Every structure is written in C-alpha cells, then in structure tokens.
Amino acid sequence: MSNYEVAMEAAWLVRDVEETDDAIGVAVSEAGKRLNETDKQYVEVEPGVTGCPACGEPFDAAFLAANTALVGLLLEIDIFNADSEEHAERIAKSEVGGALRDVPLEVIDVFETEADDEDEDAER
C-alpha cells in the first residue's frame, strides 16, 4: 500500500460578482466552507491557473460574463494506504465529491508520496 497526493480541478459557478478577483475569493471561500461542514478540512483549496494560449504564461482560471463567473479551483488531498494510483483517484473523488455535490471534478495529477517515519514504524 502506498500514499498519494491527488490534485483535482473543480468548476465553481459564482453569481452576482463584478470582478474576477471577487469571484475567485467567493469560490475559494464557498468551497472551503462546504468541505469544512463535512469534516474535510484536510483538502487544500486554491485558485486554479490556466496557461495563456498565446504566450503560455499562467493566469487565474476565472471567466466573468453578465456578473456570473466560472472559476477553476485546484483541490489537493493526501490519500493514505491506496493500492494504486487509480485506487487513490477513486478515493479522492469519493471524498471530495461527497462534500461538493453537483460540482464537476477532474483529476489532473496523482503522484506517490513517501511514507512518514511513523507510517513505516507502524507497518513493521
């Protein structure tokens, strides 16, 4: 069994905002609140970034039209004792998806992390 860090992208809709910075703040706050209400405060929530199609420079993943914004969020979660990367993905989507119902999620990265010394001692 291995430990993994799973990064997911979420699409968050924010209504009645006039600026993208405000939309990003509201999206991060609302996502964090919903995760905390379901005891998932161990999920890290950050504004997502996307690359400029012309120059490749990263910028905030937020689109604003008619006082409604679509904000991309980056969600990261550590998964312990998973059988494989696919297993870690399923666990992460289940954990986060249960708290953020009706929010589209996509796994964008999974990588194995090293076990802590305490984890290694417990396995012996």
CSV table of N, CA and C in Angstrom, one decimal:
chain,number,residue,atom,x,y,z
A,1,MET,N,0.8,-1.2,0.0
A,1,MET,CA,0.0,0.0,0.0
A,1,MET,C,0.9,1.2,0.0
A,2,SER,N,0.4,2.3,-0.7
A,2,SER,CA,1.2,3.5,-0.9
A,2,SER,C,0.4,4.7,-0.6
A,3,ASN,N,1.1,5.8,-0.3
A,3,ASN,CA,0.4,7.1,-0.1
A,3,ASN,C,0.6,7.9,-1.4
A,4,TYR,N,-0.5,8.7,-1.6
A,4,TYR,CA,-0.5,9.5,-2.9
A,4,TYR,C,-1.0,10.9,-2.5
A,5,GLU,N,-0.6,11.9,-3.4
A,5,GLU,CA,-1.3,13.2,-3.4
A,5,GLU,C,-2.0,13.3,-4.7
A,6,VAL,N,-3.3,13.6,-4.5
A,6,VAL,CA,-4.2,13.7,-5.7
A,6,VAL,C,-4.6,15.2,-5.9
A,7,ALA,N,-4.4,15.7,-7.1
A,7,ALA,CA,-4.8,17.1,-7.4
A,7,ALA,C,-6.0,17.0,-8.4
A,8,MET,N,-7.0,17.8,-8.0
A,8,MET,CA,-8.2,17.8,-8.9
A,8,MET,C,-8.6,19.2,-9.2
A,9,GLU,N,-9.2,19.4,-10.4
A,9,GLU,CA,-9.7,20.7,-10.8
A,9,GLU,C,-11.2,20.6,-10.6
A,10,ALA,N,-11.8,21.7,-10.1
A,10,ALA,CA,-13.2,21.9,-9.9
A,10,ALA,C,-13.7,23.1,-10.6
A,11,ALA,N,-14.9,23.0,-11.2
A,11,ALA,CA,-15.5,24.2,-11.9
A,11,ALA,C,-16.6,24.8,-10.9
A,12,TRP,N,-16.4,26.0,-10.5
A,12,TRP,CA,-17.3,26.6,-9.5
A,12,TRP,C,-18.0,27.8,-10.1
A,13,LEU,N,-19.3,27.9,-10.0
A,13,LEU,CA,-20.1,29.0,-10.5
A,13,LEU,C,-20.4,30.0,-9.4
A,14,VAL,N,-20.1,31.2,-9.7
A,14,VAL,CA,-20.3,32.3,-8.7
A,14,VAL,C,-21.2,33.4,-9.4
A,15,ARG,N,-22.3,33.7,-8.8
A,15,ARG,CA,-23.3,34.7,-9.3
A,15,ARG,C,-23.1,36.0,-8.6
A,16,ASP,N,-23.6,37.0,-9.3
A,16,ASP,CA,-23.7,38.4,-8.8
A,16,ASP,C,-22.3,38.9,-8.3
A,17,VAL,N,-21.3,38.8,-9.2
A,17,VAL,CA,-20.0,39.4,-8.9
A,17,VAL,C,-19.6,40.3,-10.1
A,18,GLU,N,-18.8,41.3,-9.8
A,18,GLU,CA,-18.4,42.3,-10.9
A,18,GLU,C,-17.0,42.2,-11.3
A,19,GLU,N,-16.2,41.5,-10.4
A,19,GLU,CA,-14.7,41.4,-10.7
A,19,GLU,C,-14.3,40.0,-10.5
A,20,THR,N,-13.3,39.6,-11.3
A,20,THR,CA,-12.8,38.2,-11.2
A,20,THR,C,-12.1,37.9,-9.9
A,21,ASP,N,-11.4,38.9,-9.3
A,21,ASP,CA,-10.8,38.7,-8.0
A,21,ASP,C,-11.9,38.4,-7.0
A,22,ASP,N,-13.0,39.1,-7.0
A,22,ASP,CA,-14.1,38.8,-6.1
A,22,ASP,C,-14.6,37.4,-6.3
A,23,ALA,N,-14.8,37.0,-7.5
A,23,ALA,CA,-15.3,35.7,-7.9
A,23,ALA,C,-14.4,34.6,-7.3
A,24,ILE,N,-13.1,34.8,-7.5
A,24,ILE,CA,-12.2,33.8,-7.0
A,24,ILE,C,-12.2,33.7,-5.5
A,25,GLY,N,-12.3,34.8,-4.8
A,25,GLY,CA,-12.4,34.8,-3.4
A,25,GLY,C,-13.7,34.1,-2.9
A,26,VAL,N,-14.8,34.4,-3.5
A,26,VAL,CA,-16.1,33.8,-3.2
A,26,VAL,C,-16.0,32.3,-3.4
A,27,ALA,N,-15.5,31.9,-4.6
A,27,ALA,CA,-15.4,30.4,-4.9
A,27,ALA,C,-14.5,29.7,-3.9
A,28,VAL,N,-13.4,30.2,-3.6
A,28,VAL,CA,-12.5,29.5,-2.6
A,28,VAL,C,-13.2,29.5,-1.2
A,29,SER,N,-13.8,30.5,-0.8
A,29,SER,CA,-14.5,30.6,0.5
A,29,SER,C,-15.7,29.6,0.5
A,30,GLU,N,-16.5,29.6,-0.5
A,30,GLU,CA,-17.6,28.7,-0.5
A,30,GLU,C,-17.2,27.2,-0.5
A,31,ALA,N,-16.2,26.9,-1.3
A,31,ALA,CA,-15.7,25.5,-1.4
A,31,ALA,C,-15.1,25.1,-0.1
A,32,GLY,N,-14.3,26.0,0.6
A,32,GLY,CA,-13.8,25.7,1.9
A,32,GLY,C,-14.8,25.5,2.9
A,33,LYS,N,-15.9,26.3,2.9
A,33,LYS,CA,-17.0,26.2,3.8
A,33,LYS,C,-17.7,24.8,3.7
A,34,ARG,N,-18.0,24.4,2.5
A,34,ARG,CA,-18.7,23.1,2.2
A,34,ARG,C,-17.8,22.0,2.6
A,35,LEU,N,-16.5,22.1,2.4
A,35,LEU,CA,-15.6,21.0,2.8
A,35,LEU,C,-15.5,20.9,4.3
A,36,ASN,N,-15.4,22.1,5.0
A,36,ASN,CA,-15.3,22.1,6.5
A,36,ASN,C,-16.6,21.6,7.1
A,37,GLU,N,-17.7,21.9,6.5
A,37,GLU,CA,-19.0,21.4,7.1
A,37,GLU,C,-19.1,19.9,7.1
A,38,THR,N,-18.4,19.3,6.2
A,38,THR,CA,-18.4,17.8,6.1
A,38,THR,C,-17.1,17.2,6.7
A,39,ASP,N,-16.4,17.9,7.5
A,39,ASP,CA,-15.2,17.5,8.2
A,39,ASP,C,-14.1,17.1,7.2
A,40,LYS,N,-14.0,17.8,6.1
A,40,LYS,CA,-13.0,17.6,5.1
A,40,LYS,C,-12.0,18.7,5.0
A,41,GLN,N,-11.6,19.3,6.2
A,41,GLN,CA,-10.8,20.5,6.2
A,41,GLN,C,-9.3,20.1,5.8
A,42,TYR,N,-9.0,18.9,5.6
A,42,TYR,CA,-7.7,18.4,5.1
A,42,TYR,C,-7.5,18.6,3.6
A,43,VAL,N,-8.6,19.0,2.9
A,43,VAL,CA,-8.5,19.2,1.5
A,43,VAL,C,-8.0,20.7,1.3
A,44,GLU,N,-7.0,20.8,0.5
A,44,GLU,CA,-6.5,22.2,0.3
A,44,GLU,C,-7.2,22.8,-0.9
A,45,VAL,N,-7.6,24.0,-0.8
A,45,VAL,CA,-8.4,24.7,-1.9
A,45,VAL,C,-7.6,25.9,-2.3
A,46,GLU,N,-7.3,26.0,-3.6
A,46,GLU,CA,-6.6,27.2,-4.1
A,46,GLU,C,-7.2,27.6,-5.4
A,47,PRO,N,-7.0,28.8,-5.8
A,47,PRO,CA,-7.5,29.2,-7.2
A,47,PRO,C,-6.7,28.5,-8.2
A,48,GLY,N,-7.4,28.0,-9.2
A,48,GLY,CA,-6.7,27.3,-10.3
A,48,GLY,C,-6.1,28.3,-11.3
A,49,VAL,N,-5.1,27.8,-12.1
A,49,VAL,CA,-4.5,28.6,-13.1
A,49,VAL,C,-4.6,27.9,-14.4
A,50,THR,N,-4.5,28.7,-15.4
A,50,THR,CA,-4.5,28.1,-16.8
A,50,THR,C,-3.5,28.9,-17.6
A,51,GLY,N,-3.0,28.3,-18.6
A,51,GLY,CA,-2.0,28.9,-19.5
A,51,GLY,C,-2.6,29.8,-20.6
A,52,CYS,N,-2.0,30.9,-20.8
A,52,CYS,CA,-2.4,31.8,-21.9
A,52,CYS,C,-2.1,31.0,-23.2
A,53,PRO,N,-3.1,31.0,-24.1
A,53,PRO,CA,-2.9,30.2,-25.4
A,53,PRO,C,-1.9,30.9,-26.3
A,54,ALA,N,-1.6,32.2,-26.1
A,54,ALA,CA,-0.7,32.9,-27.0
A,54,ALA,C,0.7,32.8,-26.5
A,55,CYS,N,0.9,33.1,-25.2
A,55,CYS,CA,2.3,33.1,-24.6
A,55,CYS,C,2.6,32.0,-23.6
A,56,GLY,N,1.6,31.3,-23.1
A,56,GLY,CA,1.9,30.3,-22.2
A,56,GLY,C,2.0,30.7,-20.8
A,57,GLU,N,2.0,32.0,-20.5
A,57,GLU,CA,2.1,32.5,-19.1
A,57,GLU,C,0.8,32.1,-18.3
A,58,PRO,N,1.0,31.7,-17.1
A,58,PRO,CA,-0.2,31.3,-16.3
A,58,PRO,C,-1.0,32.5,-15.8
A,59,PHE,N,-2.3,32.3,-15.7
A,59,PHE,CA,-3.2,33.4,-15.2
A,59,PHE,C,-4.3,32.7,-14.5
A,60,ASP,N,-5.0,33.4,-13.6
A,60,ASP,CA,-6.1,32.8,-12.8
A,60,ASP,C,-7.2,32.2,-13.8
A,61,ALA,N,-7.7,31.1,-13.4
A,61,ALA,CA,-8.7,30.4,-14.1
A,61,ALA,C,-10.1,30.9,-13.7
A,62,ALA,N,-10.5,32.0,-14.3
A,62,ALA,CA,-11.8,32.6,-14.0
A,62,ALA,C,-12.3,33.3,-15.2
A,63,PHE,N,-13.5,33.1,-15.5
A,63,PHE,CA,-14.2,33.8,-16.7
A,63,PHE,C,-15.4,34.5,-16.2
A,64,LEU,N,-15.5,35.8,-16.5
A,64,LEU,CA,-16.7,36.6,-16.0
A,64,LEU,C,-17.5,37.1,-17.2
A,65,ALA,N,-18.8,36.8,-17.1
A,65,ALA,CA,-19.7,37.4,-18.1
A,65,ALA,C,-21.1,37.6,-17.4
A,66,ALA,N,-21.7,38.7,-17.7
A,66,ALA,CA,-23.0,39.0,-17.2
A,66,ALA,C,-23.1,38.8,-15.6
A,67,ASN,N,-22.1,39.3,-14.9
A,67,ASN,CA,-22.0,39.3,-13.5
A,67,ASN,C,-22.1,37.8,-12.9
A,68,THR,N,-21.6,36.9,-13.8
A,68,THR,CA,-21.6,35.5,-13.4
A,68,THR,C,-20.2,35.0,-13.8
A,69,ALA,N,-19.5,34.3,-12.8
A,69,ALA,CA,-18.2,33.8,-13.1
A,69,ALA,C,-18.1,32.3,-13.0
A,70,LEU,N,-17.3,31.7,-13.9
A,70,LEU,CA,-16.9,30.3,-13.8
A,70,LEU,C,-15.4,30.3,-13.3
A,71,VAL,N,-15.2,29.8,-12.1
A,71,VAL,CA,-13.9,29.8,-11.5
A,71,VAL,C,-13.3,28.4,-11.4
A,72,GLY,N,-12.1,28.2,-11.9
A,72,GLY,CA,-11.4,26.9,-11.7
A,72,GLY,C,-10.7,26.9,-10.4
A,73,LEU,N,-10.9,25.8,-9.6
A,73,LEU,CA,-10.3,25.7,-8.3
A,73,LEU,C,-9.4,24.5,-8.4
A,74,LEU,N,-8.3,24.5,-7.7
A,74,LEU,CA,-7.4,23.4,-7.5
A,74,LEU,C,-7.6,22.8,-6.1
A,75,LEU,N,-7.9,21.5,-6.1
A,75,LEU,CA,-8.2,20.8,-4.8
A,75,LEU,C,-7.1,19.8,-4.7
A,76,GLU,N,-6.4,19.7,-3.5
A,76,GLU,CA,-5.4,18.7,-3.3
A,76,GLU,C,-5.7,18.0,-2.0
A,77,ILE,N,-5.5,16.6,-2.1
A,77,ILE,CA,-5.8,15.8,-0.9
A,77,ILE,C,-4.8,14.7,-0.9
A,78,ASP,N,-4.4,14.4,0.3
A,78,ASP,CA,-3.4,13.2,0.5
A,78,ASP,C,-4.3,12.0,0.8
A,79,ILE,N,-3.9,10.9,0.1
A,79,ILE,CA,-4.6,9.6,0.3
A,79,ILE,C,-3.6,8.6,0.8
A,80,PHE,N,-3.9,8.0,1.9
A,80,PHE,CA,-3.0,7.0,2.5
A,80,PHE,C,-3.5,5.6,2.3
A,81,ASN,N,-2.5,4.7,2.1
A,81,ASN,CA,-2.7,3.3,2.0
A,81,ASN,C,-3.6,2.9,0.8
A,82,ALA,N,-3.4,3.5,-0.3
A,82,ALA,CA,-4.1,3.1,-1.5
A,82,ALA,C,-3.4,2.0,-2.3
A,83,ASP,N,-4.1,1.1,-3.0
A,83,ASP,CA,-3.5,0.0,-3.7
A,83,ASP,C,-2.7,0.5,-4.9
A,84,SER,N,-3.2,1.5,-5.6
A,84,SER,CA,-2.6,2.0,-6.8
A,84,SER,C,-3.1,3.5,-7.1
A,85,GLU,N,-2.5,4.1,-8.1
A,85,GLU,CA,-2.9,5.4,-8.5
A,85,GLU,C,-4.4,5.5,-8.8
A,86,GLU,N,-4.9,4.5,-9.5
A,86,GLU,CA,-6.4,4.5,-9.8
A,86,GLU,C,-7.2,4.4,-8.5
A,87,HIS,N,-6.8,3.6,-7.6
A,87,HIS,CA,-7.5,3.5,-6.3
A,87,HIS,C,-7.5,4.8,-5.6
A,88,ALA,N,-6.3,5.5,-5.6
A,88,ALA,CA,-6.2,6.8,-4.9
A,88,ALA,C,-7.1,7.8,-5.6
A,89,GLU,N,-7.2,7.8,-6.9
A,89,GLU,CA,-8.1,8.7,-7.6
A,89,GLU,C,-9.6,8.5,-7.2
A,90,ARG,N,-10.0,7.2,-7.1
A,90,ARG,CA,-11.4,6.9,-6.8
A,90,ARG,C,-11.7,7.3,-5.3
A,91,ILE,N,-10.7,7.1,-4.4
A,91,ILE,CA,-10.9,7.6,-3.0
A,91,ILE,C,-11.0,9.1,-3.0
A,92,ALA,N,-10.1,9.8,-3.7
A,92,ALA,CA,-10.2,11.2,-3.7
A,92,ALA,C,-11.5,11.8,-4.2
A,93,LYS,N,-11.9,11.3,-5.4
A,93,LYS,CA,-13.1,11.8,-6.0
A,93,LYS,C,-14.3,11.5,-5.1
A,94,SER,N,-14.3,10.3,-4.4
A,94,SER,CA,-15.4,10.0,-3.5
A,94,SER,C,-15.4,10.9,-2.3
A,95,GLU,N,-14.2,11.2,-1.7
A,95,GLU,CA,-14.1,12.0,-0.5
A,95,GLU,C,-14.6,13.5,-0.8
A,96,VAL,N,-14.0,14.0,-1.9
A,96,VAL,CA,-14.3,15.4,-2.2
A,96,VAL,C,-15.6,15.6,-2.9
A,97,GLY,N,-16.0,14.6,-3.8
A,97,GLY,CA,-17.2,14.7,-4.5
A,97,GLY,C,-18.4,14.6,-3.5
A,98,GLY,N,-18.3,13.9,-2.4
A,98,GLY,CA,-19.4,13.8,-1.5
A,98,GLY,C,-19.7,15.1,-0.8
A,99,ALA,N,-18.6,15.9,-0.6
A,99,ALA,CA,-18.8,17.2,0.1
A,99,ALA,C,-19.2,18.3,-0.9
A,100,LEU,N,-18.8,18.2,-2.2
A,100,LEU,CA,-19.0,19.2,-3.2
A,100,LEU,C,-20.0,18.6,-4.2
A,101,ARG,N,-21.2,18.3,-3.8
A,101,ARG,CA,-22.2,17.7,-4.7
A,101,ARG,C,-22.4,18.7,-5.9
A,102,ASP,N,-22.7,18.2,-7.0
A,102,ASP,CA,-23.0,19.0,-8.2
A,102,ASP,C,-21.9,19.9,-8.7
A,103,VAL,N,-20.7,19.6,-8.3
A,103,VAL,CA,-19.5,20.4,-8.7
A,103,VAL,C,-18.7,19.5,-9.6
A,104,PRO,N,-18.5,19.8,-10.9
A,104,PRO,CA,-17.7,19.0,-11.7
A,104,PRO,C,-16.2,18.9,-11.2
A,105,LEU,N,-15.7,17.7,-11.1
A,105,LEU,CA,-14.3,17.4,-10.7
A,105,LEU,C,-13.6,16.6,-11.7
A,106,GLU,N,-12.3,17.0,-11.9
A,106,GLU,CA,-11.5,16.2,-12.8
A,106,GLU,C,-10.1,16.0,-12.2
A,107,VAL,N,-9.7,14.8,-12.1
A,107,VAL,CA,-8.3,14.5,-11.6
A,107,VAL,C,-7.3,15.0,-12.6
A,108,ILE,N,-6.4,15.8,-12.2
A,108,ILE,CA,-5.4,16.3,-13.1
A,108,ILE,C,-4.0,15.8,-12.8
A,109,ASP,N,-3.7,15.3,-11.6
A,109,ASP,CA,-2.4,14.8,-11.3
A,109,ASP,C,-2.5,13.9,-10.0
A,110,VAL,N,-1.7,12.8,-10.1
A,110,VAL,CA,-1.6,11.9,-9.0
A,110,VAL,C,-0.2,11.5,-8.9
A,111,PHE,N,0.4,11.6,-7.7
A,111,PHE,CA,1.8,11.1,-7.6
A,111,PHE,C,2.0,10.5,-6.2
A,112,GLU,N,2.8,9.5,-6.2
A,112,GLU,CA,3.1,8.8,-5.0
A,112,GLU,C,4.0,9.6,-4.1
A,113,THR,N,3.7,9.6,-2.8
A,113,THR,CA,4.5,10.4,-1.8
A,113,THR,C,5.2,9.4,-0.9
A,114,GLU,N,6.2,9.8,-0.3
A,114,GLU,CA,7.0,8.9,0.6
A,114,GLU,C,6.3,8.8,1.9
A,115,ALA,N,6.4,7.6,2.5
A,115,ALA,CA,5.7,7.3,3.8
A,115,ALA,C,6.5,8.0,4.9
A,116,ASP,N,5.8,8.5,5.9
A,116,ASP,CA,6.5,9.2,7.0
A,116,ASP,C,7.2,8.1,7.8
A,117,ASP,N,8.1,8.5,8.7
A,117,ASP,CA,8.8,7.5,9.5
A,117,ASP,C,7.8,6.8,10.5
A,118,GLU,N,6.8,7.6,10.9
A,118,GLU,CA,5.8,7.0,11.8
A,118,GLU,C,5.0,5.9,11.0
A,119,ASP,N,4.7,6.1,9.7
A,119,ASP,CA,4.0,5.1,8.9
A,119,ASP,C,4.8,3.9,8.8
A,120,GLU,N,6.1,4.0,8.5
A,120,GLU,CA,7.0,2.9,8.4
A,120,GLU,C,7.1,2.1,9.6
A,121,ASP,N,7.2,2.8,10.8
A,121,ASP,CA,7.3,2.1,12.1
A,121,ASP,C,6.0,1.3,12.3
A,122,ALA,N,4.8,1.8,11.9
A,122,ALA,CA,3.6,1.2,12.2
A,122,ALA,C,3.4,-0.1,11.3
A,123,GLU,N,4.1,-0.1,10.1
A,123,GLU,CA,4.0,-1.2,9.2
A,123,GLU,C,4.9,-2.4,9.7
A,124,ARG,N,5.8,-2.1,10.5
A,124,ARG,CA,6.8,-3.2,11.0
A,124,ARG,C,6.2,-4.0,12.1
